[in-house]
XYZ file of C-alpha atoms in Angstrom:
79
model
C -2.459 42.192 -0.626
C -0.492 40.404 2.114
C -3.726 39.552 3.881
C -5.228 38.093 0.709
C -2.094 36.052 0.063
C -2.043 34.686 3.621
C -5.721 33.686 3.360
C -5.026 31.881 0.082
C -2.061 30.028 1.591
C -4.181 29.069 4.612
C -6.984 27.757 2.378
C -4.509 25.667 0.340
C -3.044 24.252 3.549
C -6.500 23.303 4.850
C -7.372 21.566 1.564
C -4.113 19.616 1.643
C -4.686 18.614 5.283
C -8.215 17.434 4.463
C -6.913 15.387 1.532
C -4.201 13.765 3.676
C -6.676 13.033 6.462
C -8.991 11.268 4.013
C -6.133 9.041 2.877
C -5.087 8.150 6.440
C -8.632 7.229 7.538
C -8.928 4.153 5.354
C -10.507 1.399 7.411
C -8.651 -1.840 7.923
C -11.228 -4.509 7.229
C -11.439 -8.163 6.322
C -10.177 -8.540 2.770
C -7.955 -5.461 2.806
C -4.745 -7.393 3.440
C -1.753 -6.954 1.178
C -0.525 -10.543 1.198
C -2.028 -13.989 1.795
C -0.034 -16.899 3.160
C -1.312 -20.439 2.553
C 0.669 -23.107 4.387
C -1.657 -26.092 4.205
C -2.816 -28.118 2.146
C -0.582 -26.471 -0.461
C 2.005 -23.724 -0.028
C 1.742 -20.287 -1.599
C 2.177 -16.585 -0.870
C 0.251 -14.079 -2.985
C 0.569 -10.299 -3.066
C -2.915 -8.954 -3.820
C -1.731 -5.571 -5.113
C 0.625 -6.928 -7.751
C -0.717 -10.490 -8.166
C 2.820 -11.794 -7.614
C 2.855 -15.353 -6.240
C 5.536 -17.470 -4.627
C 5.288 -21.226 -4.039
C 7.842 -21.005 -1.189
C 6.262 -19.362 1.876
C 9.066 -20.615 4.120
C 11.564 -18.404 2.301
C 9.189 -15.428 2.351
C 8.576 -15.846 6.079
C 12.352 -15.962 6.581
C 12.676 -12.553 4.889
C 13.241 -13.297 1.204
C 11.074 -10.411 -0.035
C 13.090 -9.112 -2.988
C 10.722 -10.574 -5.616
C 7.753 -8.944 -3.895
C 9.599 -5.626 -3.600
C 10.521 -5.649 -7.289
C 6.976 -6.508 -8.375
C 5.630 -3.719 -6.133
C 8.031 -1.173 -7.636
C 6.975 -2.185 -11.144
C 3.311 -1.995 -10.104
C 3.769 1.398 -8.418
C 5.526 2.761 -11.508
C 2.455 1.936 -13.587
C 0.109 3.763 -11.182
C-alpha cells in the first residue's frame, strides 16, 4: 500500500511540474508586452491586460503606478 501511495504522489508531482513548466515556457514575442508608452505625437500609456489608459506618461515613468495596480487587481479578481 505504501508503494502504491508513493507512486501516486510521484505521478501527481510530475503532472504539477509539467503544468508549471508549460506556464513558464511562454515565448516573449512582439506584441506580448503588458504596457505601451506613446510619447510623441500625443502622450498616453495603455495597459493591454486591463485596457487602463493614462494621458500622463511622465507621471507613470516617474513611478506613479497605483492606478495601474488597482486596475490589475480588479482585472485579476474577475479572472
